[in-house]
Amino acid sequence: MASMAAATGVLKVPPPAAAAASSEAVPTRNLSFSSSLSLSNVKVSLRSTRVRNSMIVSPKAVSDSQNSQTCLDPDASSSVLGIILGGGAGTRLYPLTKKRAKPAVPLGANYRLIDIPVSNCLNSNINKIYVLTQFNSASLNRHLSRAYATNMGGYKNEGFVEVLAAQQSPENPNWFQGTADAVRQYLWLFEEHNVLEYLILAGDHLYRMDYEKFIQAHRETDADITVAALPMDEERATAFGLMKIDEEGRIVEFAEKPKGEQLKAMKVDTTILGLDDKRAKEMPYIASMGIYVVSKDVMLELLRNKFPGANDFGSEVIPGATSLGLRVQAYLYDGYWEDIGTIEAFYNANLGITKKPVPDFSFYDRSAPIYTQPRYLPPSKMLDADVTDSVIGEGCVIKNCKIHHSVVGLRSCISEGAIIEDSLLMGADYYETASEKSLLTAKGSVPIGIGKNSHIRRAIIDKNARIGDNVKIINSDNVQEAARETDGYFIKSGIVTVIKDALIPTGTLI
């Protein structure tokens, strides 16, 4: 006991020479800490590190700078509640949303859309997360429970990812009428959490973002609401809700998809938000990303008292808060972001991960990984296959075939002689045994996967689809729109989408 007491609180500080030598030998790391100790030698060592790394300790509050550090007090795990909005029926993504909610749509061979905002939260130290949904939520529930249920908590750190489905109550017998209405219906639950802010996110966006910087900006500017904003050029700006800001980054005006003179009137100086002069000239507009940090008391007041009938955040609550004189700040996010709302956007976002030399969105960032359900599948097996510029998921069996510029989802089975190009294959939920396959073939049916000598180009093949031998899905007539649900496929924007569990018979030409 005496030796333990003697050791308590002892801190050995190396002399300056040793400290300097060690700082050269050991890679420097950016640290943020607070301490009441006054250690001159340590201070000298850290100060020299800052000079060498040109480290910015307190950057512009409204910039998502790579160098910025966060020192949230209290930290995000105890003071922020994440609320992910699952979106509507997903009619523009149909038929991918025929049997699943939009956030449950598969992405990038191994993942689902919901993994993006959940992973961003976990990487930002936010581990209390609700997902609001009301359409086809069975597969979303299953995925979230398998992916995040067992590793979110701990004795002191009560983390969770929970799905909240639309439900009837004595106060509200209706389904969710919009984003704000969905949050309002569950305010009774959200207000039970002892947090400072609510982080409102969308479940169908593809991007990587450090929300701690976002929350820090919210606190440093003493904002009531902070809106994530994306810099835009004139060509893209007409498709978004735009915002105008003052010299402090405070939002003063909104315009929904403006054109002509109204568009020109929404130009802003984006250097205020941290862009350099060159990029600020190229991108003089800022668009709302549909991502918000809202102080808890402000959210309760706005949804219950000020705007009890408002259904939408972007078009009603946020502009309304500005008109009431609340401090609504813009926070610039200057990185890859894609709203996956249509078949074409979904197709392009998936194939964007095959780009050379740098993909649009990378799943290989070790500092901010994208998490998903652990499936314990074997490595993919390729037998005499010619694969170029493609991403292959786990557990695939790919025989003597050609695959170019495609994304091949988990458990995909591709037979001999097949050609897959510019396509997205979502794979399968299960394997069929050899005996099951031979039984299906004997009955004249088709096993799951791509049959022999089939040719697929510019298509999306949903999960568990059965594509027979010598099938051609190449849209040779360049049809732009077609609804052939009884035949197992749709065509939107010239992209053929084969429905989940569909059967395309041998010899079919699409």
Short mmCIF file of C-alpha atoms in Angstrom, two decimals:
data_model
loop_
_atom_site.label_atom_id
_atom_site.label_comp_id
_atom_site.label_asym_id
_atom_site.label_seq_id
_atom_site.Cartn_x
_atom_site.Cartn_y
_atom_site.Cartn_z
CA MET A 1 0.00 0.00 0.00
CA ALA A 2 2.83 2.38 0.90
CA SER A 3 4.49 1.88 -2.45
CA MET A 4 1.19 2.51 -4.24
CA ALA A 5 0.64 5.74 -2.35
CA ALA A 6 4.14 6.89 -3.13
CA ALA A 7 3.62 6.29 -6.85
CA THR A 8 0.30 8.11 -7.08
CA GLY A 9 0.42 11.39 -8.99
CA VAL A 10 4.07 11.15 -10.01
CA LEU A 11 4.75 12.58 -13.48
CA LYS A 12 8.23 12.34 -15.00
CA VAL A 13 8.99 15.22 -17.33
CA PRO A 14 11.97 14.81 -19.68
CA PRO A 15 14.49 17.66 -19.89
CA PRO A 16 14.21 19.93 -22.96
CA ALA A 17 16.93 18.15 -24.93
CA ALA A 18 15.37 14.76 -24.39
CA ALA A 19 11.94 16.11 -25.26
CA ALA A 20 13.24 17.58 -28.50
CA ALA A 21 14.97 14.36 -29.39
CA SER A 22 11.88 12.30 -28.67
CA SER A 23 9.66 14.61 -30.69
CA GLU A 24 11.87 13.96 -33.70
CA ALA A 25 11.84 10.20 -33.17
CA VAL A 26 8.13 9.81 -32.48
CA PRO A 27 5.52 10.99 -35.07
CA THR A 28 3.68 14.04 -33.79
CA ARG A 29 -0.08 13.89 -33.18
CA ASN A 30 -2.53 16.71 -32.86
CA LEU A 31 -3.72 16.79 -29.26
CA SER A 32 -6.46 18.80 -27.62
CA PHE A 33 -6.54 18.80 -23.86
CA SER A 34 -6.90 20.93 -20.79
CA SER A 35 -4.80 20.73 -17.64
CA SER A 36 -4.21 22.77 -14.54
CA LEU A 37 -0.54 21.71 -14.41
CA SER A 38 2.11 24.23 -15.40
CA LEU A 39 4.90 22.28 -17.09
CA SER A 40 7.24 24.58 -18.99
CA ASN A 41 9.18 21.80 -20.71
CA VAL A 42 6.02 20.18 -22.06
CA LYS A 43 4.76 23.53 -23.31
CA VAL A 44 7.98 24.14 -25.21
CA SER A 45 7.77 20.74 -26.88
CA LEU A 46 4.13 21.21 -27.97
CA ARG A 47 4.73 24.76 -29.20
CA SER A 48 7.54 23.58 -31.48
CA THR A 49 5.21 20.87 -32.82
CA ARG A 50 2.57 23.46 -33.71
CA VAL A 51 5.05 25.52 -35.68
CA ARG A 52 6.28 22.51 -37.62
CA ASN A 53 2.77 21.27 -38.52
CA SER A 54 1.21 24.71 -39.10
CA MET A 55 -1.57 23.43 -36.87
CA ILE A 56 -4.66 25.59 -36.50
CA VAL A 57 -6.06 25.23 -33.00
CA SER A 58 -9.14 27.37 -33.47
CA PRO A 59 -10.09 27.71 -37.14
CA LYS A 60 -13.01 29.67 -38.55
CA ALA A 61 -16.07 28.38 -36.79
CA VAL A 62 -18.01 27.98 -40.02
CA SER A 63 -15.45 25.97 -41.98
CA ASP A 64 -15.11 22.19 -42.28
CA SER A 65 -11.33 22.56 -42.44
CA GLN A 66 -9.24 19.37 -42.43
CA ASN A 67 -6.92 20.91 -39.83
CA SER A 68 -9.56 21.96 -37.36
CA GLN A 69 -9.84 20.32 -33.97
CA THR A 70 -12.82 19.95 -31.73
CA CYS A 71 -12.93 20.25 -27.96
CA LEU A 72 -16.64 19.91 -27.28
CA ASP A 73 -17.60 20.51 -23.66
CA PRO A 74 -19.72 18.61 -22.82
CA ASP A 75 -18.70 16.05 -25.42
CA ALA A 76 -21.05 14.89 -28.18
CA SER A 77 -21.68 11.42 -26.71
CA SER A 78 -23.47 12.92 -23.70
CA SER A 79 -24.88 16.15 -25.15
CA VAL A 80 -26.15 15.40 -28.68
CA LEU A 81 -29.02 13.18 -29.89
CA GLY A 82 -28.89 12.02 -33.52
CA ILE A 83 -32.20 11.86 -35.40
CA ILE A 84 -32.06 10.29 -38.88
CA LEU A 85 -35.11 10.83 -41.09
CA GLY A 86 -35.86 7.78 -43.18
CA GLY A 87 -37.64 9.73 -45.90
CA GLY A 88 -40.92 9.15 -47.66
CA ALA A 89 -42.17 6.28 -49.80
CA GLY A 90 -39.19 6.61 -52.16
CA THR A 91 -41.34 6.63 -55.29
CA ARG A 92 -38.51 8.09 -57.40
CA LEU A 93 -36.29 5.13 -56.35
CA TYR A 94 -39.00 2.57 -57.19
CA PRO A 95 -38.64 -0.43 -57.78
CA LEU A 96 -35.65 -0.49 -55.39
CA THR A 97 -38.07 0.63 -52.65
CA LYS A 98 -40.77 -1.92 -53.53
CA LYS A 99 -39.88 -4.21 -50.61
CA ARG A 100 -37.69 -1.99 -48.42
CA ALA A 101 -37.43 1.50 -46.92
CA LYS A 102 -35.22 3.98 -48.77
CA PRO A 103 -32.43 3.93 -46.12
CA ALA A 104 -32.27 0.12 -46.44
CA VAL A 105 -31.38 0.20 -50.17
CA PRO A 106 -28.02 -1.61 -50.72
CA LEU A 107 -24.99 0.55 -51.53
CA GLY A 108 -21.41 -0.07 -52.65
CA ALA A 109 -21.47 -3.90 -52.75
CA ASN A 110 -21.46 -4.47 -48.94
CA TYR A 111 -23.41 -1.62 -47.32
CA ARG A 112 -26.84 0.01 -47.06
CA LEU A 113 -27.67 3.71 -47.31
CA ILE A 114 -28.44 3.98 -43.59
CA ASP A 115 -24.85 2.94 -42.78
CA ILE A 116 -23.61 6.34 -44.03
CA PRO A 117 -25.31 8.67 -41.50
CA VAL A 118 -25.00 6.11 -38.66
CA SER A 119 -21.25 5.71 -39.33
CA ASN A 120 -20.80 9.49 -39.54
CA CYS A 121 -22.49 9.74 -36.12
CA LEU A 122 -20.36 7.02 -34.53
CA ASN A 123 -17.17 8.50 -35.98
CA SER A 124 -18.25 11.87 -34.54
CA ASN A 125 -18.72 10.41 -31.04
CA ILE A 126 -22.53 10.56 -31.28
CA ASN A 127 -23.91 7.22 -30.14
CA LYS A 128 -27.53 7.97 -29.24
CA ILE A 129 -29.30 7.64 -32.57
CA TYR A 130 -32.95 7.31 -33.60
CA VAL A 131 -34.06 6.44 -37.15
CA LEU A 132 -37.59 7.62 -38.09
CA THR A 133 -39.38 5.67 -40.79
CA GLN A 134 -42.86 4.64 -41.90
CA PHE A 135 -42.54 2.68 -45.17
CA ASN A 136 -41.45 -0.97 -45.55
CA SER A 137 -39.30 -0.84 -42.43
CA ALA A 138 -38.84 -4.62 -41.86
CA SER A 139 -35.49 -4.94 -43.67
CA LEU A 140 -34.24 -1.67 -42.13
CA ASN A 141 -35.09 -2.92 -38.63
CA ARG A 142 -33.35 -6.22 -39.32
CA HIS A 143 -30.20 -4.57 -40.67
CA LEU A 144 -29.88 -2.05 -37.82
CA SER A 145 -30.42 -4.67 -35.11
CA ARG A 146 -27.80 -6.95 -36.65
CA ALA A 147 -25.30 -4.21 -37.39
CA TYR A 148 -25.41 -2.01 -34.31
CA ALA A 149 -27.37 -3.64 -31.46
CA THR A 150 -24.50 -5.54 -29.83
CA ASN A 151 -21.69 -2.98 -29.86
CA MET A 152 -23.29 0.35 -29.03
CA GLY A 153 -23.47 0.45 -25.28
CA GLY A 154 -21.51 -0.23 -22.17
CA TYR A 155 -21.93 0.24 -18.46
CA LYS A 156 -21.56 4.04 -18.52
CA ASN A 157 -22.02 4.86 -22.18
CA GLU A 158 -25.62 4.10 -23.07
CA GLY A 159 -25.40 4.13 -26.86
CA PHE A 160 -28.13 2.85 -29.19
CA VAL A 161 -29.47 2.89 -32.73
CA GLU A 162 -33.26 2.50 -32.66
CA VAL A 163 -35.94 2.61 -35.34
CA LEU A 164 -39.04 4.67 -34.56
CA ALA A 165 -41.87 3.79 -36.93
CA ALA A 166 -44.87 6.04 -37.53
CA GLN A 167 -47.60 5.18 -35.07
CA GLN A 168 -51.03 6.35 -34.02
CA SER A 169 -51.51 8.07 -30.68
CA PRO A 170 -54.44 9.81 -28.94
CA GLU A 171 -52.85 13.18 -29.79
CA ASN A 172 -52.03 12.34 -33.40
CA PRO A 173 -53.85 9.61 -35.37
CA ASN A 174 -51.98 10.44 -38.62
CA TRP A 175 -48.83 9.16 -40.28
CA PHE A 176 -45.79 11.41 -40.58
CA GLN A 177 -46.73 14.34 -42.83
CA GLY A 178 -43.15 15.55 -43.35
CA THR A 179 -39.74 15.89 -41.69
CA ALA A 180 -40.84 18.37 -39.00
CA ASP A 181 -44.06 16.47 -38.28
CA ALA A 182 -42.09 13.22 -37.83
CA VAL A 183 -39.87 14.85 -35.20
CA ARG A 184 -42.87 16.54 -33.55
CA GLN A 185 -44.69 13.23 -33.11
CA TYR A 186 -41.74 11.83 -31.15
CA LEU A 187 -40.81 15.00 -29.22
CA TRP A 188 -42.16 13.39 -26.04
CA LEU A 189 -39.40 10.78 -26.37
CA PHE A 190 -36.62 13.10 -27.54
CA GLU A 191 -37.12 15.57 -24.71
CA GLU A 192 -36.55 12.81 -22.15
CA HIS A 193 -32.89 12.77 -23.19
CA ASN A 194 -30.70 15.18 -21.23
CA VAL A 195 -28.93 16.72 -24.24
CA LEU A 196 -28.11 20.22 -25.49
CA GLU A 197 -28.74 19.73 -29.21
CA TYR A 198 -30.60 17.58 -31.69
CA LEU A 199 -28.71 16.63 -34.87
CA ILE A 200 -31.24 16.17 -37.71
CA LEU A 201 -29.94 14.04 -40.60
CA ALA A 202 -31.26 12.51 -43.83
CA GLY A 203 -31.10 8.78 -44.43
CA ASP A 204 -30.50 8.91 -48.19
CA HIS A 205 -27.35 11.03 -48.62
CA LEU A 206 -23.85 9.79 -49.50
CA TYR A 207 -21.05 11.82 -47.86
CA ARG A 208 -18.51 11.72 -45.02
CA MET A 209 -18.73 14.49 -42.42
CA ASP A 210 -17.34 15.21 -38.96
CA TYR A 211 -20.43 16.32 -37.03
CA GLU A 212 -18.32 17.39 -34.03
CA LYS A 213 -16.99 20.32 -36.07
CA PHE A 214 -20.56 21.10 -37.10
CA ILE A 215 -21.72 21.12 -33.46
CA GLN A 216 -18.69 23.15 -32.35
CA ALA A 217 -19.52 25.80 -34.95
CA HIS A 218 -23.10 25.85 -33.63
CA ARG A 219 -21.89 26.47 -30.08
CA GLU A 220 -19.15 28.97 -30.95
CA THR A 221 -21.52 31.18 -32.93
CA ASP A 222 -24.18 30.90 -30.19
CA ALA A 223 -26.69 29.79 -32.83
CA ASP A 224 -30.23 28.55 -32.28
CA ILE A 225 -30.14 26.51 -35.50
CA THR A 226 -27.18 25.70 -37.76
CA VAL A 227 -27.78 24.52 -41.32
CA ALA A 228 -25.18 22.53 -43.25
CA ALA A 229 -24.57 24.29 -46.58
CA LEU A 230 -22.99 23.08 -49.79
CA PRO A 231 -21.22 25.53 -52.15
CA MET A 232 -22.79 25.44 -55.62
CA ASP A 233 -22.07 26.66 -59.14
CA GLU A 234 -24.83 28.31 -61.16
CA GLU A 235 -25.63 25.18 -63.19
CA ARG A 236 -26.52 22.99 -60.18
CA ALA A 237 -27.96 25.75 -57.99
CA THR A 238 -31.36 25.82 -59.73
CA ALA A 239 -32.19 22.33 -58.39
CA PHE A 240 -31.71 23.22 -54.71
CA GLY A 241 -33.09 25.39 -51.96
CA LEU A 242 -30.61 28.29 -51.72
CA MET A 243 -29.69 30.52 -48.78
CA LYS A 244 -28.34 34.04 -48.44
CA ILE A 245 -26.03 34.97 -45.55
CA ASP A 246 -24.65 38.13 -43.95
CA GLU A 247 -20.97 38.80 -43.19
CA GLU A 248 -21.15 36.65 -40.02
CA GLY A 249 -22.53 33.60 -41.81
CA ARG A 250 -26.04 34.17 -40.47
CA ILE A 251 -28.84 33.14 -42.83
CA VAL A 252 -31.06 36.05 -43.83
CA GLU A 253 -33.02 34.72 -46.83
CA PHE A 254 -34.21 31.48 -48.45
CA ALA A 255 -35.26 30.69 -52.04
CA GLU A 256 -36.56 27.30 -53.24
CA LYS A 257 -35.10 26.30 -56.65
CA PRO A 258 -34.78 29.90 -57.97
CA LYS A 259 -34.21 30.74 -61.65
CA GLY A 260 -33.20 33.82 -63.68
CA GLU A 261 -32.99 37.08 -61.77
CA GLN A 262 -34.16 35.44 -58.56
CA LEU A 263 -31.18 33.06 -58.83
CA LYS A 264 -28.68 35.89 -59.37
CA ALA A 265 -30.09 37.68 -56.31
CA MET A 266 -29.08 34.68 -54.14
CA LYS A 267 -25.33 35.04 -54.84
CA VAL A 268 -23.22 35.20 -51.68
CA ASP A 269 -19.57 35.73 -50.77
CA THR A 270 -18.61 32.16 -49.86
CA THR A 271 -15.19 33.29 -48.56
CA ILE A 272 -17.11 34.21 -45.38
CA LEU A 273 -17.63 30.46 -44.88
CA GLY A 274 -14.00 29.56 -45.48
CA LEU A 275 -13.67 29.02 -49.28
CA ASP A 276 -10.61 30.46 -50.99
CA ASP A 277 -11.07 33.28 -53.52
CA LYS A 278 -10.80 31.04 -56.62
CA ARG A 279 -13.41 28.50 -55.47
CA ALA A 280 -15.63 31.26 -54.09
CA LYS A 281 -15.85 32.75 -57.61
CA GLU A 282 -16.65 29.34 -59.13
CA MET A 283 -19.29 28.59 -56.47
CA PRO A 284 -21.13 31.76 -55.45
CA TYR A 285 -24.25 29.99 -54.13
CA ILE A 286 -24.91 27.90 -51.02
CA ALA A 287 -27.56 25.18 -50.89
CA SER A 288 -29.11 23.56 -47.84
CA MET A 289 -28.08 19.91 -47.38
CA GLY A 290 -31.12 19.14 -45.21
CA ILE A 291 -28.83 18.59 -42.19
CA TYR A 292 -29.39 20.70 -39.07
CA VAL A 293 -28.15 21.18 -35.51
CA VAL A 294 -30.99 22.57 -33.39
CA SER A 295 -30.71 23.55 -29.73
CA LYS A 296 -33.08 21.41 -27.65
CA ASP A 297 -35.18 24.21 -26.14
CA VAL A 298 -35.45 25.93 -29.54
CA MET A 299 -36.71 22.72 -31.18
CA LEU A 300 -39.38 22.21 -28.51
CA GLU A 301 -40.54 25.83 -28.75
CA LEU A 302 -40.65 25.92 -32.58
CA LEU A 303 -42.49 22.63 -33.16
CA ARG A 304 -44.94 22.87 -30.26
CA ASN A 305 -45.70 26.57 -29.94
CA LYS A 306 -44.48 28.67 -32.87
CA PHE A 307 -45.20 26.32 -35.79
CA PRO A 308 -47.50 23.54 -34.51
CA GLY A 309 -48.88 22.92 -38.00
CA ALA A 310 -45.59 23.01 -39.97
CA ASN A 311 -44.76 19.71 -41.69
CA ASP A 312 -41.33 20.39 -43.20
CA PHE A 313 -38.06 21.72 -41.79
CA GLY A 314 -36.50 23.05 -45.00
CA SER A 315 -39.48 24.97 -46.40
CA GLU A 316 -41.39 25.94 -43.23
CA VAL A 317 -39.62 25.69 -39.86
CA ILE A 318 -36.13 26.98 -40.76
CA PRO A 319 -37.35 30.01 -42.81
CA GLY A 320 -39.94 30.63 -40.07
CA ALA A 321 -37.23 30.64 -37.39
CA THR A 322 -35.29 33.23 -39.42
CA SER A 323 -38.37 35.44 -39.70
CA LEU A 324 -38.82 35.24 -35.91
CA GLY A 325 -35.32 36.67 -35.47
CA LEU A 326 -33.66 33.49 -34.19
CA ARG A 327 -29.97 33.06 -34.93
CA VAL A 328 -29.85 30.64 -37.88
CA GLN A 329 -26.25 30.05 -39.02
CA ALA A 330 -24.83 28.43 -42.16
CA TYR A 331 -22.00 25.90 -41.82
CA LEU A 332 -20.02 25.15 -44.96
CA TYR A 333 -19.39 21.54 -45.95
CA ASP A 334 -16.98 21.49 -48.88
CA GLY A 335 -16.69 17.87 -49.91
CA TYR A 336 -18.41 15.10 -51.89
CA TRP A 337 -22.14 14.92 -51.19
CA GLU A 338 -24.86 13.21 -53.19
CA ASP A 339 -28.59 13.12 -52.58
CA ILE A 340 -29.59 9.61 -53.66
CA GLY A 341 -33.20 10.39 -54.50
CA THR A 342 -33.53 9.01 -58.04
CA ILE A 343 -32.52 5.85 -59.88
CA GLU A 344 -30.01 7.81 -61.98
CA ALA A 345 -28.40 9.47 -58.93
CA PHE A 346 -28.24 6.10 -57.16
CA TYR A 347 -26.66 4.44 -60.21
CA ASN A 348 -24.06 7.20 -60.65
CA ALA A 349 -23.19 7.29 -56.93
CA ASN A 350 -22.54 3.54 -56.88
CA LEU A 351 -20.46 3.48 -60.04
CA GLY A 352 -18.62 6.58 -58.77
CA ILE A 353 -16.76 4.38 -56.28
CA THR A 354 -15.01 2.63 -59.20
CA LYS A 355 -13.45 5.86 -60.55
CA LYS A 356 -9.70 6.01 -61.16
CA PRO A 357 -7.41 7.12 -59.58
CA VAL A 358 -9.61 8.58 -56.83
CA PRO A 359 -13.24 7.48 -56.36
CA ASP A 360 -16.00 10.02 -55.70
CA PHE A 361 -16.58 8.46 -52.30
CA SER A 362 -14.06 6.20 -50.58
CA PHE A 363 -14.90 3.34 -48.24
CA TYR A 364 -11.17 3.00 -47.47
CA ASP A 365 -10.77 5.92 -45.03
CA ARG A 366 -9.31 4.29 -41.90
CA SER A 367 -9.85 7.40 -39.79
CA ALA A 368 -13.60 7.43 -40.51
CA PRO A 369 -14.71 3.93 -41.57
CA ILE A 370 -18.20 3.04 -42.77
CA TYR A 371 -19.68 0.34 -40.53
CA THR A 372 -22.20 -2.29 -41.53
CA GLN A 373 -23.59 -5.66 -40.55
CA PRO A 374 -20.86 -8.30 -39.99
CA ARG A 375 -21.83 -11.22 -42.20
CA TYR A 376 -18.76 -13.48 -41.84
CA LEU A 377 -18.79 -14.34 -45.53
CA PRO A 378 -15.86 -16.08 -47.26
CA PRO A 379 -13.57 -14.11 -49.60
CA SER A 380 -14.80 -13.75 -53.15
CA LYS A 381 -13.65 -16.42 -55.59
CA MET A 382 -12.75 -15.58 -59.20
CA LEU A 383 -12.13 -18.44 -61.63
CA ASP A 384 -10.49 -17.28 -64.90
CA ALA A 385 -12.45 -14.02 -64.74
CA ASP A 386 -11.45 -10.80 -66.50
CA VAL A 387 -12.31 -8.00 -64.04
CA THR A 388 -11.40 -4.34 -64.71
CA ASP A 389 -12.28 -1.04 -62.96
CA SER A 390 -14.78 -2.77 -60.67
CA VAL A 391 -15.63 -3.26 -57.01
CA ILE A 392 -16.45 -6.80 -55.86
CA GLY A 393 -18.33 -7.48 -52.61
CA GLU A 394 -17.61 -10.38 -50.26
CA GLY A 395 -18.70 -13.96 -50.73
CA CYS A 396 -19.01 -13.84 -54.56
CA VAL A 397 -18.37 -16.72 -56.97
CA ILE A 398 -17.31 -15.35 -60.35
CA LYS A 399 -16.54 -17.86 -63.09
CA ASN A 400 -15.02 -17.41 -66.55
CA CYS A 401 -16.65 -14.08 -67.45
CA LYS A 402 -15.87 -10.41 -68.17
CA ILE A 403 -16.71 -7.61 -65.71
CA HIS A 404 -15.90 -4.00 -66.54
CA HIS A 405 -16.71 -0.75 -64.64
CA SER A 406 -19.26 -2.42 -62.39
CA VAL A 407 -20.13 -2.92 -58.73
CA VAL A 408 -20.82 -6.55 -57.80
CA GLY A 409 -22.70 -7.05 -54.53
CA LEU A 410 -22.18 -9.72 -51.88
CA ARG A 411 -22.94 -13.39 -52.61
CA SER A 412 -23.20 -12.70 -56.37
CA CYS A 413 -22.92 -15.79 -58.59
CA ILE A 414 -21.87 -15.05 -62.18
CA SER A 415 -21.65 -17.95 -64.63
CA GLU A 416 -19.30 -18.72 -67.54
CA GLY A 417 -19.32 -16.49 -70.59
CA ALA A 418 -21.28 -13.65 -68.98
CA ILE A 419 -20.41 -10.02 -69.76
CA ILE A 420 -21.18 -7.36 -67.15
CA GLU A 421 -20.41 -3.72 -68.00
CA ASP A 422 -21.37 -0.36 -66.46
CA SER A 423 -23.75 -2.19 -64.12
CA LEU A 424 -24.65 -2.52 -60.46
CA LEU A 425 -25.37 -6.03 -59.18
CA MET A 426 -26.73 -6.04 -55.63
CA GLY A 427 -26.06 -9.72 -55.02
CA ALA A 428 -28.14 -12.05 -52.88
CA ASP A 429 -29.38 -12.51 -49.30
CA TYR A 430 -28.52 -16.22 -49.24
CA TYR A 431 -26.73 -18.97 -51.14
CA GLU A 432 -28.45 -21.80 -52.98
CA THR A 433 -26.86 -25.24 -52.64
CA ALA A 434 -25.75 -27.28 -55.65
CA SER A 435 -28.70 -29.66 -55.18
CA GLU A 436 -31.15 -26.73 -55.02
CA LYS A 437 -29.70 -25.31 -58.24
CA SER A 438 -29.91 -28.61 -60.10
CA LEU A 439 -33.49 -29.11 -58.90
CA LEU A 440 -34.46 -25.64 -60.16
CA THR A 441 -32.79 -26.29 -63.52
CA ALA A 442 -34.59 -29.66 -63.85
CA LYS A 443 -37.91 -27.87 -63.25
CA GLY A 444 -37.09 -25.34 -65.99
CA SER A 445 -36.55 -22.54 -63.49
CA VAL A 446 -33.43 -20.40 -62.95
CA PRO A 447 -31.03 -20.29 -59.96
CA ILE A 448 -30.15 -16.97 -58.27
CA GLY A 449 -27.42 -15.09 -60.13
CA ILE A 450 -26.36 -14.37 -63.70
CA GLY A 451 -26.71 -17.24 -66.21
CA LYS A 452 -24.22 -18.46 -68.80
CA ASN A 453 -23.38 -16.18 -71.76
CA SER A 454 -25.69 -13.42 -70.55
CA HIS A 455 -24.84 -9.80 -71.39
CA ILE A 456 -25.75 -6.98 -68.97
CA ARG A 457 -24.99 -3.33 -69.71
CA ARG A 458 -26.01 -0.10 -67.90
CA ALA A 459 -28.37 -1.89 -65.52
CA ILE A 460 -29.19 -2.36 -61.85
CA ILE A 461 -29.89 -5.97 -60.83
CA ASP A 462 -31.61 -6.04 -57.43
CA LYS A 463 -31.06 -8.75 -54.83
CA ASN A 464 -31.95 -12.42 -55.40
CA ALA A 465 -32.73 -11.82 -59.09
CA ARG A 466 -32.61 -14.90 -61.31
CA ILE A 467 -31.16 -14.12 -64.74
CA GLY A 468 -31.29 -17.09 -67.12
CA ASP A 469 -28.73 -18.20 -69.75
CA ASN A 470 -28.21 -16.13 -72.92
CA VAL A 471 -30.18 -13.17 -71.54
CA LYS A 472 -29.39 -9.74 -72.98
CA ILE A 473 -30.16 -6.71 -70.81
CA ILE A 474 -28.60 -4.02 -72.99
CA ASN A 475 -31.50 -1.68 -73.87
CA SER A 476 -30.52 -1.78 -77.54
CA ASP A 477 -33.47 0.46 -78.50
CA ASN A 478 -32.31 3.11 -75.97
CA VAL A 479 -35.72 3.25 -74.28
CA GLN A 480 -35.68 5.98 -71.61
CA GLU A 481 -38.78 5.12 -69.58
CA ALA A 482 -40.75 1.86 -69.31
CA ALA A 483 -42.73 0.13 -66.56
CA ARG A 484 -42.76 -3.64 -67.05
CA GLU A 485 -43.34 -4.81 -63.50
CA THR A 486 -45.05 -8.05 -64.55
CA ASP A 487 -41.98 -8.87 -66.66
CA GLY A 488 -39.68 -8.12 -63.72
CA TYR A 489 -38.08 -4.82 -64.72
CA PHE A 490 -38.39 -1.05 -65.08
CA ILE A 491 -36.45 1.41 -67.23
CA LYS A 492 -35.78 4.90 -65.81
CA SER A 493 -33.44 7.44 -67.42
CA GLY A 494 -32.32 4.68 -69.79
CA ILE A 495 -31.17 2.46 -66.89
CA VAL A 496 -32.78 -0.99 -66.71
CA THR A 497 -33.63 -2.03 -63.15
CA VAL A 498 -34.45 -5.68 -62.54
CA ILE A 499 -36.76 -6.02 -59.51
CA LYS A 500 -35.77 -7.88 -56.33
CA ASP A 501 -36.57 -11.64 -56.54
CA ALA A 502 -37.50 -11.27 -60.25
CA LEU A 503 -37.00 -14.08 -62.72
CA ILE A 504 -35.79 -13.24 -66.23
CA PRO A 505 -36.20 -16.40 -68.38
CA THR A 506 -33.45 -17.87 -70.56
CA GLY A 507 -33.02 -16.11 -73.90
CA THR A 508 -34.85 -12.90 -72.89
CA LEU A 509 -33.85 -9.67 -74.70
CA ILE A 510 -34.43 -6.37 -72.87
#
